[in-house]
């Protein structure tokens, strides 16, 4: 018989949950990012990777951060002809993006090389893309009793090194069902992850994609964040959008808060300059945050001019 060990909670030291990207990606935990094929999951993750390798601010997050190392494993895209060009296009510091060599031996979630790589590189983010490619040959993704130990081991590694681990996955075709049950495989994937993000596109605006927070166990759910992706203009973050996960999956059209702020400002200044204090009050009444308003001001090339003791905005 094994020796019984009891943990007394009085002896457990409380600690605050830290985030790589608040509240979307917690450090030391598992995060799942899923969506239908072709919706821009990998592109969005590589854009986030680029910002993290340069220590730049993430969307809707003013946190100051140092550049970090990122381990990125993909079973779907070539490193030389797809991943590297995407990283370069995103402006990443490619010297901080590291890959475990799978040329002679494929990688799986229970592979000891994952922990070794985190330990040797000090990486604060590991990305496995897609989930099903890294389960291992003998693991059935539909069986909870096989998924739980694999996810538990991966979660333990994340916690041990205070490293965020992102699992990218496709969704099944159960149209209209709850998002929790649309992830491929056992529901234990979503149950084990502390954060689940859904990536989808707006039905009537196919170049507009959205990252929506479907599950957040460690913080309040974050706002949905839009990004634009098209062949002509490439990738661009659009800011907060008022849309739920269910609306996103059903294809309902919504307007981003930045777009709404730009429309408000263009209309408000159409007949000439206005005092900034008046603009702030009107924007607040319309539910537009000041930070979003200033972003709209910059994108519309609105100028600020001081007359007497007042500031005026105008075109």
PDB file of C-alpha atoms in Angstrom:
ATOM      1  CA  UNK A   1       0.000   0.000   0.000  1.00  0.00           C
ATOM      2  CA  UNK A   2       1.278   3.462  -0.893  1.00  0.00           C
ATOM      3  CA  UNK A   3       1.937   5.915   1.925  1.00  0.00           C
ATOM      4  CA  UNK A   4      -0.933   8.361   2.362  1.00  0.00           C
ATOM      5  CA  UNK A   5       0.054  12.028   2.079  1.00  0.00           C
ATOM      6  CA  UNK A   6      -2.254  14.778   3.294  1.00  0.00           C
ATOM      7  CA  UNK A   7      -1.874  18.434   2.338  1.00  0.00           C
ATOM      8  CA  UNK A   8      -3.098  20.917   4.936  1.00  0.00           C
ATOM      9  CA  UNK A   9      -4.401  24.066   3.226  1.00  0.00           C
ATOM     10  CA  UNK A  10      -3.028  26.143   6.087  1.00  0.00           C
ATOM     11  CA  UNK A  11       0.425  25.211   4.794  1.00  0.00           C
ATOM     12  CA  UNK A  12      -0.306  26.188   1.186  1.00  0.00           C
ATOM     13  CA  UNK A  13       1.027  29.606   0.230  1.00  0.00           C
ATOM     14  CA  UNK A  14      -1.438  31.654  -1.814  1.00  0.00           C
ATOM     15  CA  UNK A  15      -0.184  33.194  -5.027  1.00  0.00           C
ATOM     16  CA  UNK A  16      -1.651  35.451  -7.658  1.00  0.00           C
ATOM     17  CA  UNK A  17      -2.362  34.138 -11.143  1.00  0.00           C
ATOM     18  CA  UNK A  18      -0.143  35.849 -13.702  1.00  0.00           C
ATOM     19  CA  UNK A  19      -1.047  36.345 -17.335  1.00  0.00           C
ATOM     20  CA  UNK A  20       0.874  36.443 -20.576  1.00  0.00           C
ATOM     21  CA  UNK A  21      -2.106  38.301 -22.072  1.00  0.00           C
ATOM     22  CA  UNK A  22      -4.786  39.326 -19.589  1.00  0.00           C
ATOM     23  CA  UNK A  23      -7.347  37.797 -19.342  1.00  0.00           C
ATOM     24  CA  UNK A  24      -6.939  35.573 -22.388  1.00  0.00           C
ATOM     25  CA  UNK A  25      -3.699  33.612 -21.854  1.00  0.00           C
ATOM     26  CA  UNK A  26      -2.653  32.745 -18.274  1.00  0.00           C
ATOM     27  CA  UNK A  27       0.931  31.827 -17.446  1.00  0.00           C
ATOM     28  CA  UNK A  28       1.490  28.338 -16.063  1.00  0.00           C
ATOM     29  CA  UNK A  29      -1.778  27.063 -17.557  1.00  0.00           C
ATOM     30  CA  UNK A  30      -3.246  25.556 -20.732  1.00  0.00           C
ATOM     31  CA  UNK A  31      -5.146  27.700 -23.234  1.00  0.00           C
ATOM     32  CA  UNK A  32      -7.091  26.336 -26.198  1.00  0.00           C
ATOM     33  CA  UNK A  33      -7.635  28.410 -29.336  1.00  0.00           C
ATOM     34  CA  UNK A  34     -10.094  26.782 -31.711  1.00  0.00           C
ATOM     35  CA  UNK A  35     -12.216  27.543 -34.736  1.00  0.00           C
ATOM     36  CA  UNK A  36     -13.233  26.268 -38.136  1.00  0.00           C
ATOM     37  CA  UNK A  37     -10.455  25.676 -40.707  1.00  0.00           C
ATOM     38  CA  UNK A  38      -9.329  28.806 -42.531  1.00  0.00           C
ATOM     39  CA  UNK A  39     -10.650  31.291 -39.969  1.00  0.00           C
ATOM     40  CA  UNK A  40      -7.211  32.715 -39.126  1.00  0.00           C
ATOM     41  CA  UNK A  41      -6.330  30.919 -35.870  1.00  0.00           C
ATOM     42  CA  UNK A  42      -2.694  30.297 -36.744  1.00  0.00           C
ATOM     43  CA  UNK A  43      -2.258  33.730 -38.319  1.00  0.00           C
ATOM     44  CA  UNK A  44      -3.585  35.461 -35.189  1.00  0.00           C
ATOM     45  CA  UNK A  45      -1.350  33.350 -32.934  1.00  0.00           C
ATOM     46  CA  UNK A  46       1.722  34.162 -35.035  1.00  0.00           C
ATOM     47  CA  UNK A  47       0.831  37.870 -34.858  1.00  0.00           C
ATOM     48  CA  UNK A  48       0.677  37.587 -31.056  1.00  0.00           C
ATOM     49  CA  UNK A  49       3.980  35.700 -31.150  1.00  0.00           C
ATOM     50  CA  UNK A  50       5.582  38.546 -33.091  1.00  0.00           C
ATOM     51  CA  UNK A  51       4.498  41.114 -30.488  1.00  0.00           C
ATOM     52  CA  UNK A  52       5.682  38.909 -27.615  1.00  0.00           C
ATOM     53  CA  UNK A  53       9.136  38.339 -29.124  1.00  0.00           C
ATOM     54  CA  UNK A  54       9.588  42.113 -29.351  1.00  0.00           C
ATOM     55  CA  UNK A  55       8.114  42.921 -25.948  1.00  0.00           C
ATOM     56  CA  UNK A  56       5.398  45.048 -27.510  1.00  0.00           C
ATOM     57  CA  UNK A  57       1.900  45.654 -26.155  1.00  0.00           C
ATOM     58  CA  UNK A  58      -0.795  43.143 -27.041  1.00  0.00           C
ATOM     59  CA  UNK A  59      -4.282  44.150 -28.247  1.00  0.00           C
ATOM     60  CA  UNK A  60      -6.343  45.876 -25.530  1.00  0.00           C
ATOM     61  CA  UNK A  61      -3.533  45.360 -23.017  1.00  0.00           C
ATOM     62  CA  UNK A  62      -1.338  48.181 -21.701  1.00  0.00           C
ATOM     63  CA  UNK A  63       0.990  45.860 -19.756  1.00  0.00           C
ATOM     64  CA  UNK A  64       4.686  46.584 -20.172  1.00  0.00           C
ATOM     65  CA  UNK A  65       6.620  43.385 -20.937  1.00  0.00           C
ATOM     66  CA  UNK A  66      10.053  42.076 -21.808  1.00  0.00           C
ATOM     67  CA  UNK A  67      10.641  40.120 -25.048  1.00  0.00           C
ATOM     68  CA  UNK A  68      10.208  36.378 -24.536  1.00  0.00           C
ATOM     69  CA  UNK A  69      11.232  33.144 -26.230  1.00  0.00           C
ATOM     70  CA  UNK A  70       8.433  31.181 -27.890  1.00  0.00           C
ATOM     71  CA  UNK A  71       8.464  27.483 -28.831  1.00  0.00           C
ATOM     72  CA  UNK A  72       6.264  26.919 -31.882  1.00  0.00           C
ATOM     73  CA  UNK A  73       5.438  23.425 -33.148  1.00  0.00           C
ATOM     74  CA  UNK A  74       3.317  22.898 -36.231  1.00  0.00           C
ATOM     75  CA  UNK A  75       2.338  19.752 -38.076  1.00  0.00           C
ATOM     76  CA  UNK A  76       0.426  21.574 -40.805  1.00  0.00           C
ATOM     77  CA  UNK A  77       2.761  24.229 -42.239  1.00  0.00           C
ATOM     78  CA  UNK A  78       6.329  24.196 -43.566  1.00  0.00           C
ATOM     79  CA  UNK A  79       8.825  26.173 -41.491  1.00  0.00           C
ATOM     80  CA  UNK A  80      10.722  27.648 -44.449  1.00  0.00           C
ATOM     81  CA  UNK A  81       7.917  28.404 -46.908  1.00  0.00           C
ATOM     82  CA  UNK A  82       5.025  29.266 -44.578  1.00  0.00           C
ATOM     83  CA  UNK A  83       5.886  29.851 -40.895  1.00  0.00           C
ATOM     84  CA  UNK A  84       9.064  31.933 -41.411  1.00  0.00           C
ATOM     85  CA  UNK A  85       7.467  34.228 -44.042  1.00  0.00           C
ATOM     86  CA  UNK A  86       4.444  34.769 -41.780  1.00  0.00           C
ATOM     87  CA  UNK A  87       6.657  35.632 -38.831  1.00  0.00           C
ATOM     88  CA  UNK A  88       8.713  38.022 -40.962  1.00  0.00           C
ATOM     89  CA  UNK A  89       5.559  39.672 -42.302  1.00  0.00           C
ATOM     90  CA  UNK A  90       4.388  40.139 -38.706  1.00  0.00           C
ATOM     91  CA  UNK A  91       7.719  41.727 -37.774  1.00  0.00           C
ATOM     92  CA  UNK A  92       8.717  39.024 -35.277  1.00  0.00           C
ATOM     93  CA  UNK A  93      12.169  38.678 -33.770  1.00  0.00           C
ATOM     94  CA  UNK A  94      12.752  35.261 -35.317  1.00  0.00           C
ATOM     95  CA  UNK A  95      15.775  34.628 -33.079  1.00  0.00           C
ATOM     96  CA  UNK A  96      13.271  34.212 -30.230  1.00  0.00           C
ATOM     97  CA  UNK A  97      11.035  31.724 -32.046  1.00  0.00           C
ATOM     98  CA  UNK A  98      12.311  28.204 -31.435  1.00  0.00           C
ATOM     99  CA  UNK A  99      11.270  24.824 -32.824  1.00  0.00           C
ATOM    100  CA  UNK A 100      11.920  21.334 -31.463  1.00  0.00           C
ATOM    101  CA  UNK A 101      13.356  19.350 -34.396  1.00  0.00           C
ATOM    102  CA  UNK A 102      10.851  16.681 -35.448  1.00  0.00           C
ATOM    103  CA  UNK A 103      12.685  15.568 -38.591  1.00  0.00           C
ATOM    104  CA  UNK A 104      13.781  12.248 -37.080  1.00  0.00           C
ATOM    105  CA  UNK A 105      11.178  11.775 -34.358  1.00  0.00           C
ATOM    106  CA  UNK A 106       7.704  13.274 -34.200  1.00  0.00           C
ATOM    107  CA  UNK A 107       6.673  15.160 -31.078  1.00  0.00           C
ATOM    108  CA  UNK A 108       3.701  14.413 -28.822  1.00  0.00           C
ATOM    109  CA  UNK A 109       2.259  16.068 -25.715  1.00  0.00           C
ATOM    110  CA  UNK A 110       3.815  13.492 -23.385  1.00  0.00           C
ATOM    111  CA  UNK A 111       7.251  13.850 -24.995  1.00  0.00           C
ATOM    112  CA  UNK A 112      10.002  14.697 -22.496  1.00  0.00           C
ATOM    113  CA  UNK A 113      11.545  17.047 -25.070  1.00  0.00           C
ATOM    114  CA  UNK A 114       8.843  19.648 -24.390  1.00  0.00           C
ATOM    115  CA  UNK A 115       9.957  20.073 -20.782  1.00  0.00           C
ATOM    116  CA  UNK A 116      13.625  19.933 -21.788  1.00  0.00           C
ATOM    117  CA  UNK A 117      13.119  22.660 -24.385  1.00  0.00           C
ATOM    118  CA  UNK A 118      11.277  24.941 -21.950  1.00  0.00           C
ATOM    119  CA  UNK A 119      14.001  24.437 -19.351  1.00  0.00           C
ATOM    120  CA  UNK A 120      16.870  25.091 -21.772  1.00  0.00           C
ATOM    121  CA  UNK A 121      15.363  28.083 -23.593  1.00  0.00           C
ATOM    122  CA  UNK A 122      13.421  29.726 -20.753  1.00  0.00           C
ATOM    123  CA  UNK A 123      10.437  29.967 -23.116  1.00  0.00           C
ATOM    124  CA  UNK A 124       7.331  31.558 -21.634  1.00  0.00           C
ATOM    125  CA  UNK A 125       5.031  30.334 -24.407  1.00  0.00           C
ATOM    126  CA  UNK A 126       4.688  26.963 -26.135  1.00  0.00           C
ATOM    127  CA  UNK A 127       2.320  26.547 -29.101  1.00  0.00           C
ATOM    128  CA  UNK A 128       1.185  23.150 -30.423  1.00  0.00           C
ATOM    129  CA  UNK A 129      -0.648  23.426 -33.746  1.00  0.00           C
ATOM    130  CA  UNK A 130      -2.941  21.505 -34.104  1.00  0.00           C
ATOM    131  CA  UNK A 131      -3.971  19.568 -30.987  1.00  0.00           C
ATOM    132  CA  UNK A 132      -4.738  16.275 -32.713  1.00  0.00           C
ATOM    133  CA  UNK A 133      -1.287  16.062 -34.317  1.00  0.00           C
ATOM    134  CA  UNK A 134       0.452  16.102 -30.928  1.00  0.00           C
ATOM    135  CA  UNK A 135      -1.657  13.657 -28.935  1.00  0.00           C
ATOM    136  CA  UNK A 136       0.461  10.614 -29.714  1.00  0.00           C
ATOM    137  CA  UNK A 137      -0.261   7.540 -31.817  1.00  0.00           C
ATOM    138  CA  UNK A 138      -1.826   5.546 -28.985  1.00  0.00           C
ATOM    139  CA  UNK A 139      -4.140   8.259 -27.620  1.00  0.00           C
ATOM    140  CA  UNK A 140      -7.784   8.365 -28.718  1.00  0.00           C
ATOM    141  CA  UNK A 141      -8.878  12.009 -28.574  1.00  0.00           C
ATOM    142  CA  UNK A 142     -12.482  10.932 -27.962  1.00  0.00           C
ATOM    143  CA  UNK A 143     -11.723   8.941 -24.794  1.00  0.00           C
ATOM    144  CA  UNK A 144     -11.662  10.976 -21.585  1.00  0.00           C
ATOM    145  CA  UNK A 145      -9.580   8.387 -19.711  1.00  0.00           C
ATOM    146  CA  UNK A 146      -6.832   8.740 -22.336  1.00  0.00           C
ATOM    147  CA  UNK A 147      -7.018  12.538 -22.701  1.00  0.00           C
ATOM    148  CA  UNK A 148      -6.969  13.444 -18.993  1.00  0.00           C
ATOM    149  CA  UNK A 149      -3.479  12.106 -18.108  1.00  0.00           C
ATOM    150  CA  UNK A 150      -1.940  13.684 -21.223  1.00  0.00           C
ATOM    151  CA  UNK A 151      -3.492  17.085 -20.485  1.00  0.00           C
ATOM    152  CA  UNK A 152      -2.640  16.766 -16.784  1.00  0.00           C
ATOM    153  CA  UNK A 153       1.043  16.151 -17.546  1.00  0.00           C
ATOM    154  CA  UNK A 154       1.162  19.083 -19.947  1.00  0.00           C
ATOM    155  CA  UNK A 155      -0.558  21.323 -17.392  1.00  0.00           C
ATOM    156  CA  UNK A 156       1.943  20.289 -14.716  1.00  0.00           C
ATOM    157  CA  UNK A 157       4.844  21.282 -16.990  1.00  0.00           C
ATOM    158  CA  UNK A 158       3.216  24.653 -17.705  1.00  0.00           C
ATOM    159  CA  UNK A 159       2.800  25.310 -13.977  1.00  0.00           C
ATOM    160  CA  UNK A 160       6.308  24.103 -13.065  1.00  0.00           C
ATOM    161  CA  UNK A 161       7.974  26.608 -15.411  1.00  0.00           C
ATOM    162  CA  UNK A 162       5.290  29.342 -15.305  1.00  0.00           C
ATOM    163  CA  UNK A 163       4.962  28.906 -19.049  1.00  0.00           C
ATOM    164  CA  UNK A 164       1.784  29.426 -21.060  1.00  0.00           C
ATOM    165  CA  UNK A 165       0.892  26.555 -23.383  1.00  0.00           C
ATOM    166  CA  UNK A 166      -1.481  27.140 -26.288  1.00  0.00           C
ATOM    167  CA  UNK A 167      -3.193  24.251 -28.060  1.00  0.00           C
ATOM    168  CA  UNK A 168      -4.693  25.169 -31.433  1.00  0.00           C
ATOM    169  CA  UNK A 169      -7.621  23.033 -32.550  1.00  0.00           C
ATOM    170  CA  UNK A 170     -10.292  22.754 -35.217  1.00  0.00           C
ATOM    171  CA  UNK A 171     -13.980  22.646 -34.380  1.00  0.00           C
ATOM    172  CA  UNK A 172     -16.395  19.970 -35.502  1.00  0.00           C
ATOM    173  CA  UNK A 173     -19.285  20.604 -37.886  1.00  0.00           C
ATOM    174  CA  UNK A 174     -22.105  20.399 -35.332  1.00  0.00           C
ATOM    175  CA  UNK A 175     -23.685  23.622 -36.517  1.00  0.00           C
ATOM    176  CA  UNK A 176     -25.862  25.332 -33.952  1.00  0.00           C
ATOM    177  CA  UNK A 177     -24.582  23.337 -30.978  1.00  0.00           C
ATOM    178  CA  UNK A 178     -22.988  24.934 -27.933  1.00  0.00           C
ATOM    179  CA  UNK A 179     -19.372  26.017 -28.489  1.00  0.00           C
ATOM    180  CA  UNK A 180     -18.187  23.721 -25.661  1.00  0.00           C
ATOM    181  CA  UNK A 181     -19.285  20.664 -27.644  1.00  0.00           C
ATOM    182  CA  UNK A 182     -17.922  21.831 -30.997  1.00  0.00           C
ATOM    183  CA  UNK A 183     -14.292  21.246 -30.122  1.00  0.00           C
ATOM    184  CA  UNK A 184     -12.861  18.116 -31.704  1.00  0.00           C
ATOM    185  CA  UNK A 185     -12.562  15.118 -29.413  1.00  0.00           C
ATOM    186  CA  UNK A 186     -13.317  14.688 -25.726  1.00  0.00           C
ATOM    187  CA  UNK A 187     -14.888  17.543 -23.773  1.00  0.00           C
ATOM    188  CA  UNK A 188     -12.002  17.014 -21.332  1.00  0.00           C
ATOM    189  CA  UNK A 189      -9.837  19.198 -23.585  1.00  0.00           C
ATOM    190  CA  UNK A 190     -12.024  22.206 -22.783  1.00  0.00           C
ATOM    191  CA  UNK A 191     -12.503  21.083 -19.167  1.00  0.00           C
ATOM    192  CA  UNK A 192      -8.754  20.946 -18.512  1.00  0.00           C
ATOM    193  CA  UNK A 193      -7.874  24.236 -20.205  1.00  0.00           C
ATOM    194  CA  UNK A 194      -8.164  27.327 -18.009  1.00  0.00           C
ATOM    195  CA  UNK A 195      -8.946  29.559 -20.984  1.00  0.00           C
ATOM    196  CA  UNK A 196     -10.685  28.776 -24.272  1.00  0.00           C
ATOM    197  CA  UNK A 197     -10.747  31.205 -27.197  1.00  0.00           C
ATOM    198  CA  UNK A 198     -12.854  30.904 -30.349  1.00  0.00           C
ATOM    199  CA  UNK A 199     -11.751  32.377 -33.684  1.00  0.00           C
ATOM    200  CA  UNK A 200     -14.385  33.008 -36.334  1.00  0.00           C
ATOM    201  CA  UNK A 201     -15.375  35.426 -39.058  1.00  0.00           C
ATOM    202  CA  UNK A 202     -18.234  37.891 -39.445  1.00  0.00           C
ATOM    203  CA  UNK A 203     -20.820  36.480 -41.856  1.00  0.00           C
ATOM    204  CA  UNK A 204     -21.322  39.568 -44.040  1.00  0.00           C
ATOM    205  CA  UNK A 205     -17.741  40.841 -43.733  1.00  0.00           C
ATOM    206  CA  UNK A 206     -15.451  37.863 -44.469  1.00  0.00           C
ATOM    207  CA  UNK A 207     -12.213  39.839 -44.016  1.00  0.00           C
ATOM    208  CA  UNK A 208     -13.205  40.625 -40.412  1.00  0.00           C
ATOM    209  CA  UNK A 209     -12.296  37.853 -37.962  1.00  0.00           C
ATOM    210  CA  UNK A 210     -12.904  37.740 -34.214  1.00  0.00           C
ATOM    211  CA  UNK A 211     -11.215  36.222 -31.154  1.00  0.00           C
ATOM    212  CA  UNK A 212     -13.955  35.578 -28.581  1.00  0.00           C
ATOM    213  CA  UNK A 213     -13.453  34.379 -25.000  1.00  0.00           C
ATOM    214  CA  UNK A 214     -15.474  31.197 -24.539  1.00  0.00           C
ATOM    215  CA  UNK A 215     -14.138  30.098 -21.141  1.00  0.00           C
ATOM    216  CA  UNK A 216     -12.137  31.887 -18.458  1.00  0.00           C
ATOM    217  CA  UNK A 217     -11.555  30.053 -15.178  1.00  0.00           C
ATOM    218  CA  UNK A 218      -9.058  32.488 -13.671  1.00  0.00           C
ATOM    219  CA  UNK A 219     -10.397  35.947 -14.537  1.00  0.00           C
ATOM    220  CA  UNK A 220     -13.518  37.629 -15.933  1.00  0.00           C
ATOM    221  CA  UNK A 221     -14.027  36.868 -19.620  1.00  0.00           C
ATOM    222  CA  UNK A 222     -12.341  39.394 -21.871  1.00  0.00           C
ATOM    223  CA  UNK A 223     -13.929  41.461 -24.628  1.00  0.00           C
ATOM    224  CA  UNK A 224     -14.091  39.960 -28.096  1.00  0.00           C
ATOM    225  CA  UNK A 225     -11.299  41.341 -30.277  1.00  0.00           C
ATOM    226  CA  UNK A 226     -11.519  41.756 -34.033  1.00  0.00           C
ATOM    227  CA  UNK A 227      -8.765  41.592 -36.620  1.00  0.00           C
ATOM    228  CA  UNK A 228      -8.864  42.050 -40.366  1.00  0.00           C
ATOM    229  CA  UNK A 229      -7.255  39.604 -42.757  1.00  0.00           C
ATOM    230  CA  UNK A 230      -7.267  39.948 -46.521  1.00  0.00           C
ATOM    231  CA  UNK A 231      -4.884  39.371 -49.426  1.00  0.00           C
ATOM    232  CA  UNK A 232      -4.498  43.034 -50.375  1.00  0.00           C
ATOM    233  CA  UNK A 233      -3.894  44.638 -46.972  1.00  0.00           C
ATOM    234  CA  UNK A 234      -2.655  41.681 -44.942  1.00  0.00           C
ATOM    235  CA  UNK A 235      -3.295  41.597 -41.184  1.00  0.00           C
ATOM    236  CA  UNK A 236      -4.502  44.391 -38.899  1.00  0.00           C
ATOM    237  CA  UNK A 237      -5.924  44.444 -35.365  1.00  0.00           C
ATOM    238  CA  UNK A 238      -9.313  46.173 -35.302  1.00  0.00           C
ATOM    239  CA  UNK A 239      -9.974  46.393 -31.567  1.00  0.00           C
ATOM    240  CA  UNK A 240     -12.919  45.441 -29.378  1.00  0.00           C
ATOM    241  CA  UNK A 241     -16.093  44.184 -31.048  1.00  0.00           C
ATOM    242  CA  UNK A 242     -19.465  43.692 -29.418  1.00  0.00           C
ATOM    243  CA  UNK A 243     -20.215  40.063 -30.211  1.00  0.00           C
ATOM    244  CA  UNK A 244     -20.700  36.912 -28.139  1.00  0.00           C
ATOM    245  CA  UNK A 245     -19.316  33.456 -28.880  1.00  0.00           C
ATOM    246  CA  UNK A 246     -22.781  32.165 -29.812  1.00  0.00           C
ATOM    247  CA  UNK A 247     -23.373  35.110 -32.166  1.00  0.00           C
ATOM    248  CA  UNK A 248     -19.955  34.588 -33.729  1.00  0.00           C
ATOM    249  CA  UNK A 249     -20.603  30.902 -34.388  1.00  0.00           C
ATOM    250  CA  UNK A 250     -24.052  31.647 -35.796  1.00  0.00           C
ATOM    251  CA  UNK A 251     -22.594  34.269 -38.144  1.00  0.00           C
ATOM    252  CA  UNK A 252     -24.381  37.348 -36.779  1.00  0.00           C
ATOM    253  CA  UNK A 253     -22.882  40.632 -37.976  1.00  0.00           C
ATOM    254  CA  UNK A 254     -21.592  43.144 -35.450  1.00  0.00           C
ATOM    255  CA  UNK A 255     -19.662  46.406 -35.611  1.00  0.00           C
ATOM    256  CA  UNK A 256     -16.312  46.854 -33.883  1.00  0.00           C
ATOM    257  CA  UNK A 257     -16.117  49.543 -31.223  1.00  0.00           C
ATOM    258  CA  UNK A 258     -13.319  51.217 -33.160  1.00  0.00           C
ATOM    259  CA  UNK A 259     -15.451  51.352 -36.304  1.00  0.00           C
ATOM    260  CA  UNK A 260     -18.323  52.744 -34.246  1.00  0.00           C
ATOM    261  CA  UNK A 261     -16.012  55.386 -32.721  1.00  0.00           C
ATOM    262  CA  UNK A 262     -14.724  56.424 -36.145  1.00  0.00           C
ATOM    263  CA  UNK A 263     -18.269  56.769 -37.473  1.00  0.00           C
ATOM    264  CA  UNK A 264     -19.257  58.813 -34.403  1.00  0.00           C
ATOM    265  CA  UNK A 265     -16.260  61.143 -34.714  1.00  0.00           C
ATOM    266  CA  UNK A 266     -16.638  61.670 -38.462  1.00  0.00           C
ATOM    267  CA  UNK A 267     -20.309  62.572 -38.033  1.00  0.00           C
ATOM    268  CA  UNK A 268     -19.736  64.751 -34.955  1.00  0.00           C
ATOM    269  CA  UNK A 269     -17.030  66.822 -36.671  1.00  0.00           C
ATOM    270  CA  UNK A 270     -18.719  66.973 -40.079  1.00  0.00           C
ATOM    271  CA  UNK A 271     -19.801  70.608 -39.631  1.00  0.00           C
ATOM    272  CA  UNK A 272     -16.563  71.887 -38.100  1.00  0.00           C
ATOM    273  CA  UNK A 273     -14.253  71.664 -35.058  1.00  0.00           C
ATOM    274  CA  UNK A 274     -15.715  70.978 -31.616  1.00  0.00           C
ATOM    275  CA  UNK A 275     -14.330  71.406 -28.069  1.00  0.00           C
ATOM    276  CA  UNK A 276     -12.648  68.214 -26.925  1.00  0.00           C
ATOM    277  CA  UNK A 277     -14.561  68.246 -23.616  1.00  0.00           C
ATOM    278  CA  UNK A 278     -17.843  68.278 -25.541  1.00  0.00           C
ATOM    279  CA  UNK A 279     -16.652  65.387 -27.707  1.00  0.00           C
ATOM    280  CA  UNK A 280     -15.626  63.357 -24.644  1.00  0.00           C
ATOM    281  CA  UNK A 281     -19.047  63.813 -23.047  1.00  0.00           C
ATOM    282  CA  UNK A 282     -20.920  62.870 -26.227  1.00  0.00           C
ATOM    283  CA  UNK A 283     -18.702  59.823 -26.795  1.00  0.00           C
ATOM    284  CA  UNK A 284     -19.187  58.638 -23.210  1.00  0.00           C
ATOM    285  CA  UNK A 285     -22.944  58.962 -23.639  1.00  0.00           C
ATOM    286  CA  UNK A 286     -22.625  56.689 -26.695  1.00  0.00           C
ATOM    287  CA  UNK A 287     -20.641  54.132 -24.703  1.00  0.00           C
ATOM    288  CA  UNK A 288     -17.332  54.895 -26.424  1.00  0.00           C
ATOM    289  CA  UNK A 289     -14.245  54.631 -24.209  1.00  0.00           C
ATOM    290  CA  UNK A 290     -11.742  57.480 -24.340  1.00  0.00           C
ATOM    291  CA  UNK A 291      -8.900  55.162 -25.418  1.00  0.00           C
ATOM    292  CA  UNK A 292     -10.983  53.947 -28.380  1.00  0.00           C
ATOM    293  CA  UNK A 293     -11.906  57.535 -29.207  1.00  0.00           C
ATOM    294  CA  UNK A 294      -8.242  58.586 -29.340  1.00  0.00           C
ATOM    295  CA  UNK A 295      -7.426  55.636 -31.603  1.00  0.00           C
ATOM    296  CA  UNK A 296     -10.255  56.704 -33.935  1.00  0.00           C
ATOM    297  CA  UNK A 297      -8.908  60.287 -33.833  1.00  0.00           C
ATOM    298  CA  UNK A 298      -5.479  59.082 -34.920  1.00  0.00           C
ATOM    299  CA  UNK A 299      -6.775  56.867 -37.738  1.00  0.00           C
ATOM    300  CA  UNK A 300      -9.022  59.653 -39.080  1.00  0.00           C
ATOM    301  CA  UNK A 301      -6.151  62.187 -38.896  1.00  0.00           C
ATOM    302  CA  UNK A 302      -8.188  64.471 -36.653  1.00  0.00           C
ATOM    303  CA  UNK A 303      -6.126  67.404 -35.386  1.00  0.00           C
ATOM    304  CA  UNK A 304      -6.220  69.056 -31.949  1.00  0.00           C
ATOM    305  CA  UNK A 305      -5.802  72.839 -31.778  1.00  0.00           C
ATOM    306  CA  UNK A 306      -5.744  75.033 -28.684  1.00  0.00           C
ATOM    307  CA  UNK A 307      -7.690  78.279 -28.793  1.00  0.00           C
ATOM    308  CA  UNK A 308      -7.534  80.283 -25.610  1.00  0.00           C
ATOM    309  CA  UNK A 309      -7.802  77.770 -22.780  1.00  0.00           C
ATOM    310  CA  UNK A 310      -9.756  75.168 -24.773  1.00  0.00           C
ATOM    311  CA  UNK A 311      -8.733  72.332 -27.076  1.00  0.00           C
ATOM    312  CA  UNK A 312     -10.692  71.800 -30.291  1.00  0.00           C
ATOM    313  CA  UNK A 313     -10.772  68.712 -32.512  1.00  0.00           C
ATOM    314  CA  UNK A 314     -11.354  69.002 -36.230  1.00  0.00           C
ATOM    315  CA  UNK A 315     -10.370  67.890 -39.717  1.00  0.00           C
TER     316      UNK A 315
END
